[in-house]
Coordinates of N, CA and C in Angstrom, one line a residue:
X740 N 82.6 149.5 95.1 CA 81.6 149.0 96.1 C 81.9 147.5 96.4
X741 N 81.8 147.0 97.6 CA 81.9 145.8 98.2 C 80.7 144.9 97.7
X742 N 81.2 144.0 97.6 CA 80.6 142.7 97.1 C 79.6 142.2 98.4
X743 N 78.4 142.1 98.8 CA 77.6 141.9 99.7 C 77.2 140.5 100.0
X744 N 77.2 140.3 98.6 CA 76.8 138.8 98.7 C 78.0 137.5 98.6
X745 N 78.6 137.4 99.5 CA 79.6 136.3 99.3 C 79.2 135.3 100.1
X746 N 79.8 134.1 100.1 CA 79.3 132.9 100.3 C 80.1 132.8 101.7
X747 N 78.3 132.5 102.6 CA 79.0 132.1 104.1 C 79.8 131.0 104.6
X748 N 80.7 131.5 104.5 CA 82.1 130.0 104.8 C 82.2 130.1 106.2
X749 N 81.8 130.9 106.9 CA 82.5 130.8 108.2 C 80.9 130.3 109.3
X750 N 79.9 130.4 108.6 CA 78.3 130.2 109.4 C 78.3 128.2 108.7
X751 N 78.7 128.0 107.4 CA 78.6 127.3 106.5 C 79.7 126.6 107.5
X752 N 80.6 126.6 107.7 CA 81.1 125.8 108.7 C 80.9 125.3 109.8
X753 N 80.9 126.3 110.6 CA 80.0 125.7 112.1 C 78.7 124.8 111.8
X754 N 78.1 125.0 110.7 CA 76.9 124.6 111.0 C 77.2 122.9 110.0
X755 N 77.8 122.7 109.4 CA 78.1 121.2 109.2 C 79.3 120.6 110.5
X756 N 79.9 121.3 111.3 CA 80.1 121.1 112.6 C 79.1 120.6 113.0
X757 N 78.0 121.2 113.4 CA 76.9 121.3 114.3 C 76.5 120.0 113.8
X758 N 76.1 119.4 112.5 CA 75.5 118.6 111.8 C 76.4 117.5 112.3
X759 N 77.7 117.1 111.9 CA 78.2 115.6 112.2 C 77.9 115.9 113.8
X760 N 78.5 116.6 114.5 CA 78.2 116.3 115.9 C 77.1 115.6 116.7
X761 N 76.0 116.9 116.0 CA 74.7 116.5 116.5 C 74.4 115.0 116.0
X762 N 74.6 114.7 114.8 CA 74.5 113.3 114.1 C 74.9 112.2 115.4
X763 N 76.2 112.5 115.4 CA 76.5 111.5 116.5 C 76.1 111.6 117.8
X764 N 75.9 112.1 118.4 CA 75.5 112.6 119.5 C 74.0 111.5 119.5
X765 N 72.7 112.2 118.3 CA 71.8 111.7 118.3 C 71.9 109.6 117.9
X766 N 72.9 109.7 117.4 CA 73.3 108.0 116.9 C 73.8 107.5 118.4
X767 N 74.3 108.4 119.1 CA 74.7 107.9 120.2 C 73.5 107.2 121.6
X768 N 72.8 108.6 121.5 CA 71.6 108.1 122.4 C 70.8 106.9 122.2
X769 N 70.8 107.0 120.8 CA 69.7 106.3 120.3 C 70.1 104.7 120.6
X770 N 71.3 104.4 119.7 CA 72.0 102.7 119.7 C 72.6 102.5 121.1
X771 N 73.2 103.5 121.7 CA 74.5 103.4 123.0 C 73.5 102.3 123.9
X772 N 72.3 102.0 124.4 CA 71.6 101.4 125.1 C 71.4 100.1 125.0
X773 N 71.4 99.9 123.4 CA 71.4 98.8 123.0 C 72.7 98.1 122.5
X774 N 73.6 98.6 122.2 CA 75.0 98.1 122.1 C 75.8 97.7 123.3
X775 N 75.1 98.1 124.4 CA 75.9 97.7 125.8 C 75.8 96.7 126.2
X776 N 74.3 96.4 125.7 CA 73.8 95.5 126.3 C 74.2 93.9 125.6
X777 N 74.5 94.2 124.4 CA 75.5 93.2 123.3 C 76.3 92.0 124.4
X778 N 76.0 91.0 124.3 CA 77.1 89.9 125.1 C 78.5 90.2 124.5
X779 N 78.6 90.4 123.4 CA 80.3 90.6 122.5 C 81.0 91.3 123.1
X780 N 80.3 92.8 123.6 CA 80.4 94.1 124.3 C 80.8 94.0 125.3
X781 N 79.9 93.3 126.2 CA 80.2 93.0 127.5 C 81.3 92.0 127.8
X782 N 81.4 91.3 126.8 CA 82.8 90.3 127.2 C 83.8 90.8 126.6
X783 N 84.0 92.7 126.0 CA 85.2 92.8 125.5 C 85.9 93.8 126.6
X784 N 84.7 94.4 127.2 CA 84.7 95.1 128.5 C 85.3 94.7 129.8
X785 N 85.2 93.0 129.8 CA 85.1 92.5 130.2 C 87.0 92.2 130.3
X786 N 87.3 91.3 129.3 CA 88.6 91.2 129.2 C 89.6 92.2 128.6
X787 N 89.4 93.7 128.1 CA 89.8 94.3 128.4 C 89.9 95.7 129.1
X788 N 88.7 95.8 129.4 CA 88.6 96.7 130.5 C 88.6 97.9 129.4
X789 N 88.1 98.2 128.4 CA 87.8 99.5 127.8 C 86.5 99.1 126.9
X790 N 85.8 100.0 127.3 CA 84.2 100.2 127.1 C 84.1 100.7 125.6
X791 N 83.9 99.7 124.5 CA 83.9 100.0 123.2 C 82.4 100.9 122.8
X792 N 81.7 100.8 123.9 CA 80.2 101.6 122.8 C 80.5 102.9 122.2
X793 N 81.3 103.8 122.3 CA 81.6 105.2 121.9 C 82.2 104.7 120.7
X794 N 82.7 103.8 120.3 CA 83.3 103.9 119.2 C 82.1 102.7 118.1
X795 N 81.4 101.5 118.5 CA 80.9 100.8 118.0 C 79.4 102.2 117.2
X796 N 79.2 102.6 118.2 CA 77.7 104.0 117.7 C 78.6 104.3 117.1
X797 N 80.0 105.2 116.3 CA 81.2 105.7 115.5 C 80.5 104.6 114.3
X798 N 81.0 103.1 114.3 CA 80.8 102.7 113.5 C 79.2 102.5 112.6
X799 N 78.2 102.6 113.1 CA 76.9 103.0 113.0 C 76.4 104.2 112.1
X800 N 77.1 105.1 113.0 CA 77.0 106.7 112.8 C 77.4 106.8 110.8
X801 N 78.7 106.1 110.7 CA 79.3 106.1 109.4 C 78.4 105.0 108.3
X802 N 78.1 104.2 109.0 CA 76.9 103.4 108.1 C 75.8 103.8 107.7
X803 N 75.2 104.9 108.6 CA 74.6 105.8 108.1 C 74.6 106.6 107.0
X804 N 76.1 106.5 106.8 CA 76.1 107.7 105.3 C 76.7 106.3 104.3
X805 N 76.6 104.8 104.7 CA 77.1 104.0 103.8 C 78.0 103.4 103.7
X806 N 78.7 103.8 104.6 CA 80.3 103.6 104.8 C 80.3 102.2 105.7
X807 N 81.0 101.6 105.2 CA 81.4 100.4 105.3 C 82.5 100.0 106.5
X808 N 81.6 99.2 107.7 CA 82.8 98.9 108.8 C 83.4 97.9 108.4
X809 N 85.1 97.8 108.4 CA 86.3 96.4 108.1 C 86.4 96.0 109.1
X810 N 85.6 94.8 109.4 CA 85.9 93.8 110.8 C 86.6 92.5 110.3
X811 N 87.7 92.3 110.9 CA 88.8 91.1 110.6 C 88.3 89.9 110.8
X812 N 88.3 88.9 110.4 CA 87.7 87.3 110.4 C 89.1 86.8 110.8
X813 N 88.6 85.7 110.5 CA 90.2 84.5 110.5 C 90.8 84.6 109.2
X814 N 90.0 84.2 108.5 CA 90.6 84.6 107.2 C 90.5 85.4 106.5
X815 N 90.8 87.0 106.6 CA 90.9 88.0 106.1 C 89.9 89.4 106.7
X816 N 89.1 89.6 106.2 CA 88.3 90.7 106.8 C 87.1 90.6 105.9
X817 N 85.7 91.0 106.9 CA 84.6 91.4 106.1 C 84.2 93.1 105.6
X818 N 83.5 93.4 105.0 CA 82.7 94.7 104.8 C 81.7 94.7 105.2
X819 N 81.2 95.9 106.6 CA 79.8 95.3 107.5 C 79.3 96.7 107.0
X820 N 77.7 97.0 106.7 CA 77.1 97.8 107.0 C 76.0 97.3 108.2
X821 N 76.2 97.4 109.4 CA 75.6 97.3 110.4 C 73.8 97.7 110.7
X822 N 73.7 98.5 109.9 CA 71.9 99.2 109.8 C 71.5 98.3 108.9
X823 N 72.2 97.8 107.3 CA 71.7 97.1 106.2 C 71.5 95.7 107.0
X824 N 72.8 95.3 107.6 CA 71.8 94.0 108.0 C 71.3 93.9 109.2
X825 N 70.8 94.8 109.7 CA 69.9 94.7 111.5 C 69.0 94.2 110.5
X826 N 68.0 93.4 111.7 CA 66.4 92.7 111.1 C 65.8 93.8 112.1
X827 N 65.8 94.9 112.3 CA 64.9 95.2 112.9 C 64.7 96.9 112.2
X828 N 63.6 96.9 112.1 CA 63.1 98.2 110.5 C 63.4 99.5 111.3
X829 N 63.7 99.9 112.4 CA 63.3 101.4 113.1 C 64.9 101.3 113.0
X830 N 66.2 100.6 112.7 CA 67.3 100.6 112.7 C 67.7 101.9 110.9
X831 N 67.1 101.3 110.4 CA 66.8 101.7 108.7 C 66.7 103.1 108.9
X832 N 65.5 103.9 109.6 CA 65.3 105.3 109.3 C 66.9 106.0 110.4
X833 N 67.5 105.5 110.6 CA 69.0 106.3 110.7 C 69.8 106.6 109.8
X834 N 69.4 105.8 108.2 CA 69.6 106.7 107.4 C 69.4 107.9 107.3
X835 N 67.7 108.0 107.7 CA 68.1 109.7 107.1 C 68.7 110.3 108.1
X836 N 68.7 110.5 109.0 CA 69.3 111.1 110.3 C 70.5 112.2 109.3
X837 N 71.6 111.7 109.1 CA 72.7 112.5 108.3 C 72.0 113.1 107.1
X838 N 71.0 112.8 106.6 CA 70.8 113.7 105.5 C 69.9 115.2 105.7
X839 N 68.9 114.5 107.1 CA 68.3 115.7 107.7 C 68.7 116.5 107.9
X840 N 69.9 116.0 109.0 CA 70.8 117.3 109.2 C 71.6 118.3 108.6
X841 N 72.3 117.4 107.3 CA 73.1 118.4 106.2 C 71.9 119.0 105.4
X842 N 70.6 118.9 105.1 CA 69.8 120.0 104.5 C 69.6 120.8 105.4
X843 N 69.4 120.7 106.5 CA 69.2 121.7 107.4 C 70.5 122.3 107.6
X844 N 71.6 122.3 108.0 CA 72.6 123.0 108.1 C 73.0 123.8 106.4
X845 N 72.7 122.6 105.4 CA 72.7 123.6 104.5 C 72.2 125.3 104.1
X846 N 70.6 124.8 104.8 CA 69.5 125.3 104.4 C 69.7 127.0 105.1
X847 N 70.4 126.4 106.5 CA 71.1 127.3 107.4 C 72.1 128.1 107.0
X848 N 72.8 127.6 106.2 CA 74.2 128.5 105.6 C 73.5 129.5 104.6
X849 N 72.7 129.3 103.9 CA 71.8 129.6 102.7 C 70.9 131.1 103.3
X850 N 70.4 131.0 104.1 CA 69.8 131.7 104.6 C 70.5 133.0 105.2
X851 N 71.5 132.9 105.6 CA 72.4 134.2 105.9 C 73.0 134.8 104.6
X852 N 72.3 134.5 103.6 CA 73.2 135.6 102.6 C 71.9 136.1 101.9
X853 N 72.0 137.1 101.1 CA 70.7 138.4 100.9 C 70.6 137.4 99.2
X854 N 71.5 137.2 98.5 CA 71.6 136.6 97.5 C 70.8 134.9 97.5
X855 N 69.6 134.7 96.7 CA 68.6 133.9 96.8 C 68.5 132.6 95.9
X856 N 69.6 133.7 95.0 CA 69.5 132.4 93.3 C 70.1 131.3 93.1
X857 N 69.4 130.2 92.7 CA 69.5 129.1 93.2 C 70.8 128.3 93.6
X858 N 71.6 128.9 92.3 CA 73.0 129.0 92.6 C 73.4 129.1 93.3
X859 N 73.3 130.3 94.1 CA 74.2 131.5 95.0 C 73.9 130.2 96.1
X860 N 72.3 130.0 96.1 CA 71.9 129.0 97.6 C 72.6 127.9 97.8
X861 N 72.7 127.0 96.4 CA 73.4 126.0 96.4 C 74.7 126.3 97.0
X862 N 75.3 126.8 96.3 CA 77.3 127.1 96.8 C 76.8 127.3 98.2
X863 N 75.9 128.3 99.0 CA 76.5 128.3 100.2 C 75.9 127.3 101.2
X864 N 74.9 126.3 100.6 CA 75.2 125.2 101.1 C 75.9 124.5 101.8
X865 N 76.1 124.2 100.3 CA 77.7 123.1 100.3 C 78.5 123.6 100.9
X866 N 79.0 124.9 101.1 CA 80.0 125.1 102.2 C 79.9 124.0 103.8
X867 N 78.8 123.6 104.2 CA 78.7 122.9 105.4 C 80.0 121.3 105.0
X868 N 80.2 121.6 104.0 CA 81.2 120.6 103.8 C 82.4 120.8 104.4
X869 N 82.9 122.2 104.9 CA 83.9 122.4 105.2 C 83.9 122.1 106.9
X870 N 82.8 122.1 107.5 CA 83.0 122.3 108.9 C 82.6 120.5 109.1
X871 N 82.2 119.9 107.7 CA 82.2 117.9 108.1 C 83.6 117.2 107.7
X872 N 83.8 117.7 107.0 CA 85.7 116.6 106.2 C 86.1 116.4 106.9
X873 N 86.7 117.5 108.0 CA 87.7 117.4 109.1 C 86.9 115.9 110.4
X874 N 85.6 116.4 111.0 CA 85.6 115.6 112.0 C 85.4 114.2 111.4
X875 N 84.5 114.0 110.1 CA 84.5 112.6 109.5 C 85.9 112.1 109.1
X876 N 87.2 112.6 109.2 CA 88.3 112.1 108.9 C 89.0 111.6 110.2
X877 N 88.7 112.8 111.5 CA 89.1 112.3 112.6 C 88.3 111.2 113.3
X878 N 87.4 111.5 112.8 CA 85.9 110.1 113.6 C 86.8 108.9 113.3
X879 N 87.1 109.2 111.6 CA 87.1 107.6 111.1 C 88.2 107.0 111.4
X880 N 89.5 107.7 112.3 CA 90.4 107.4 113.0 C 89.7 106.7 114.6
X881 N 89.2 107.8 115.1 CA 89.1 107.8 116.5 C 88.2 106.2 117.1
X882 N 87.2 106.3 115.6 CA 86.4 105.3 115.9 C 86.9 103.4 115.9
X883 N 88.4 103.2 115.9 CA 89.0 102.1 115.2 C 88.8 101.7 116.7
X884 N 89.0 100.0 116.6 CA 89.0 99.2 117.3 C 90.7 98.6 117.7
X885 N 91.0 98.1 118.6 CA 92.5 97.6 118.5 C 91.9 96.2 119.2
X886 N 91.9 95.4 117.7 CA 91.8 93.5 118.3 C 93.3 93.3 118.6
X887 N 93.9 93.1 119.2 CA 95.3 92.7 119.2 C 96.2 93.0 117.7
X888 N 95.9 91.5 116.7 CA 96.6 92.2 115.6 C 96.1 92.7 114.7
X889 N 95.2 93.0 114.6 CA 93.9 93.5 113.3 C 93.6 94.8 114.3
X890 N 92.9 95.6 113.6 CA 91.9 96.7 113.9 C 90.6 96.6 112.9
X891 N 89.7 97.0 113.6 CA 88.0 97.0 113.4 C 87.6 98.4 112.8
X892 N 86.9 99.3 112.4 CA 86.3 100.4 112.4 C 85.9 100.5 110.9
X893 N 85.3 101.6 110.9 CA 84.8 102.5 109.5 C 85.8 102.4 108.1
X894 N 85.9 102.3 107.1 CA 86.9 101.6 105.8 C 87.0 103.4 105.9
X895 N 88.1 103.9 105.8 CA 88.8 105.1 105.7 C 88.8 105.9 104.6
X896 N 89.1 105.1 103.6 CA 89.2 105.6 102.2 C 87.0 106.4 102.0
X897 N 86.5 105.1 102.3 CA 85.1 105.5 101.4 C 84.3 106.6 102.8
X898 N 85.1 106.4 104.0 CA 84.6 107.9 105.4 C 84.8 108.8 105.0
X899 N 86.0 109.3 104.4 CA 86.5 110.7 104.0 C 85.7 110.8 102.7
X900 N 85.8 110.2 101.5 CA 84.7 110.5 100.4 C 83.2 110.5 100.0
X901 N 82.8 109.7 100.6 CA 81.6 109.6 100.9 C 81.0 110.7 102.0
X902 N 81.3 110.2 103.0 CA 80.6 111.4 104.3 C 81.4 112.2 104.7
X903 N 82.9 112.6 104.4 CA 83.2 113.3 104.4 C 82.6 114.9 103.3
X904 N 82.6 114.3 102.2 CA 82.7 115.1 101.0 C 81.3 115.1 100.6
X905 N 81.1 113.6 99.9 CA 79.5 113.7 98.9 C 78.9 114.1 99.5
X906 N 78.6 113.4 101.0 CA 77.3 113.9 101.5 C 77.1 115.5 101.8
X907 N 78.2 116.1 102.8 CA 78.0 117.1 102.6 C 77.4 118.0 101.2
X908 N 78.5 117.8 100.8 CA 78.2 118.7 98.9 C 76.5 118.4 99.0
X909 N 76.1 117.1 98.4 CA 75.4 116.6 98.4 C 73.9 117.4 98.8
X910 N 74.1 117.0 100.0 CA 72.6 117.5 101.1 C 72.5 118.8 101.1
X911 N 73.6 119.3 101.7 CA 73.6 120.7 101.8 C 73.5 121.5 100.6
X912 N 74.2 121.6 99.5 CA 73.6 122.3 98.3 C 72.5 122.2 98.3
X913 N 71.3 120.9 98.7 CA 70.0 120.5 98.6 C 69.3 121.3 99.6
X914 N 69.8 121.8 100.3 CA 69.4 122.4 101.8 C 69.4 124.0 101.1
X915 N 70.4 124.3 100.6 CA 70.4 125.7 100.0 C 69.5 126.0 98.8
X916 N 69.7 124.7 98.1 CA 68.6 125.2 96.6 C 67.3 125.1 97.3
X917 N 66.8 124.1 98.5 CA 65.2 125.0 99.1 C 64.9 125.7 99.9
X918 N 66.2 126.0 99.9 CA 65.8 127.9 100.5 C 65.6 129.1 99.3
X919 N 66.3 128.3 98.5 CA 66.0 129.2 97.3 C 64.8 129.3 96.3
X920 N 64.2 127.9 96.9 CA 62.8 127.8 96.3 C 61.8 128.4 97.2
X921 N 62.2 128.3 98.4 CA 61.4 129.0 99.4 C 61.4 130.1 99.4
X922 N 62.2 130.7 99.2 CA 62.5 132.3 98.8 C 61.8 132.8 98.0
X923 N 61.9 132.4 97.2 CA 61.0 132.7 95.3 C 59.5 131.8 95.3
X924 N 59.0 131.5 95.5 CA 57.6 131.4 96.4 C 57.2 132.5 97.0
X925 N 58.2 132.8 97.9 CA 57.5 133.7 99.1 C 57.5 135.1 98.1
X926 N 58.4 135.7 97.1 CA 58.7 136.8 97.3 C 57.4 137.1 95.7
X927 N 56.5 135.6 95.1 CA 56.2 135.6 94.1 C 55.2 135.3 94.9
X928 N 54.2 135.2 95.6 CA 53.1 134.9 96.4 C 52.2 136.3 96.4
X929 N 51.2 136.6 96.2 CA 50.6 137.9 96.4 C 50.8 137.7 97.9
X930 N 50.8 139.4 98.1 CA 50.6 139.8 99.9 C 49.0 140.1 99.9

């Protein structure tokens, strides 16, 4: 007899797809308005004629999960988390943004399988990991800046580990274990 309950890798993917996308998407609307309006922006636009905001919301988007933008100085380079030091507090709740989404996409993978135990919920979770690695690796490419001889963007090494990996695993197993609590509530509830 066939094993029924196996772990949705192929729902568990799209749907941590769905999650960084939507993430950026929503990071996009949100900052894109206010990053345009940036004098730096507008004078880079300016002298070279390529419209950095799609990539500066990139760097944003990844500071969200922690990840540290390398902007070059004169003398060497800094480590920016761009939300940590805004002064302005409605910048802050874009943390959760990425975590909402991988419990929910978790919670989502979790739910297509008949197996409820906490375990089972967890592992299919975390699968939403599989459909984040890939675009958080290409983001953390795509999102680079070209200063002449330096480049700017998201630190590479801690994009792919951090919000590549942790976070997925992370949230989404969290997303699946409360479906699994939700489940066993519901099924332990008198009717």
């Amino acid at each position: 007899m066939a094993q029924q309950n196996s772990i949705p890798v192929v729902r568990g993917t799209l749907a941590g797809l769905a999650a960084y996308l939507f993430g950026y998407l929503v990071t996009y609307l949100l900052a894109a308005p206010r990053i345009d309006d940036l004098f730096a922006v507008q004078a880079f636009e300016f002298f070279t004629g390529e419209n950095p905001v799609w990539k500066l919301t990139g760097w944003l988007f990844y500071n969200e999960h922690f990840v540290s933008t390398i902007v070059p100085r004169l003398t060497g380079s800094d480590m920016v988390n761009f939300l940590v030091e805004s002064d302005d507090g409605s910048a802050t709740l874009l943390f959760f943004l990425p975590v909402l989404l991988l419990v929910g996409a978790g919670a989502l993978a979790a739910r297509s399988q008949s197996d409820t135990s906490t375990s089972s919920s967890a592992k299919a979770g975390a699968t939403v990991v599989l459909g984040y690695v890939l675009p958080a690796l290409v983001g953390a490419q795509l999102f680079r800046l070209d200063l002449g001889n330096s480049t700017a963007g998201p630190d590479f090494i801690t994009a792919i580990l951090v919000a590549g990996l942790l976070y997925p695993l992370i949230f989404g197993a969290l997303g699946g274990v409360l479906v699994s609590f939700y489940s066993s509530r519901q099924t332990s509830s008198p009717q």
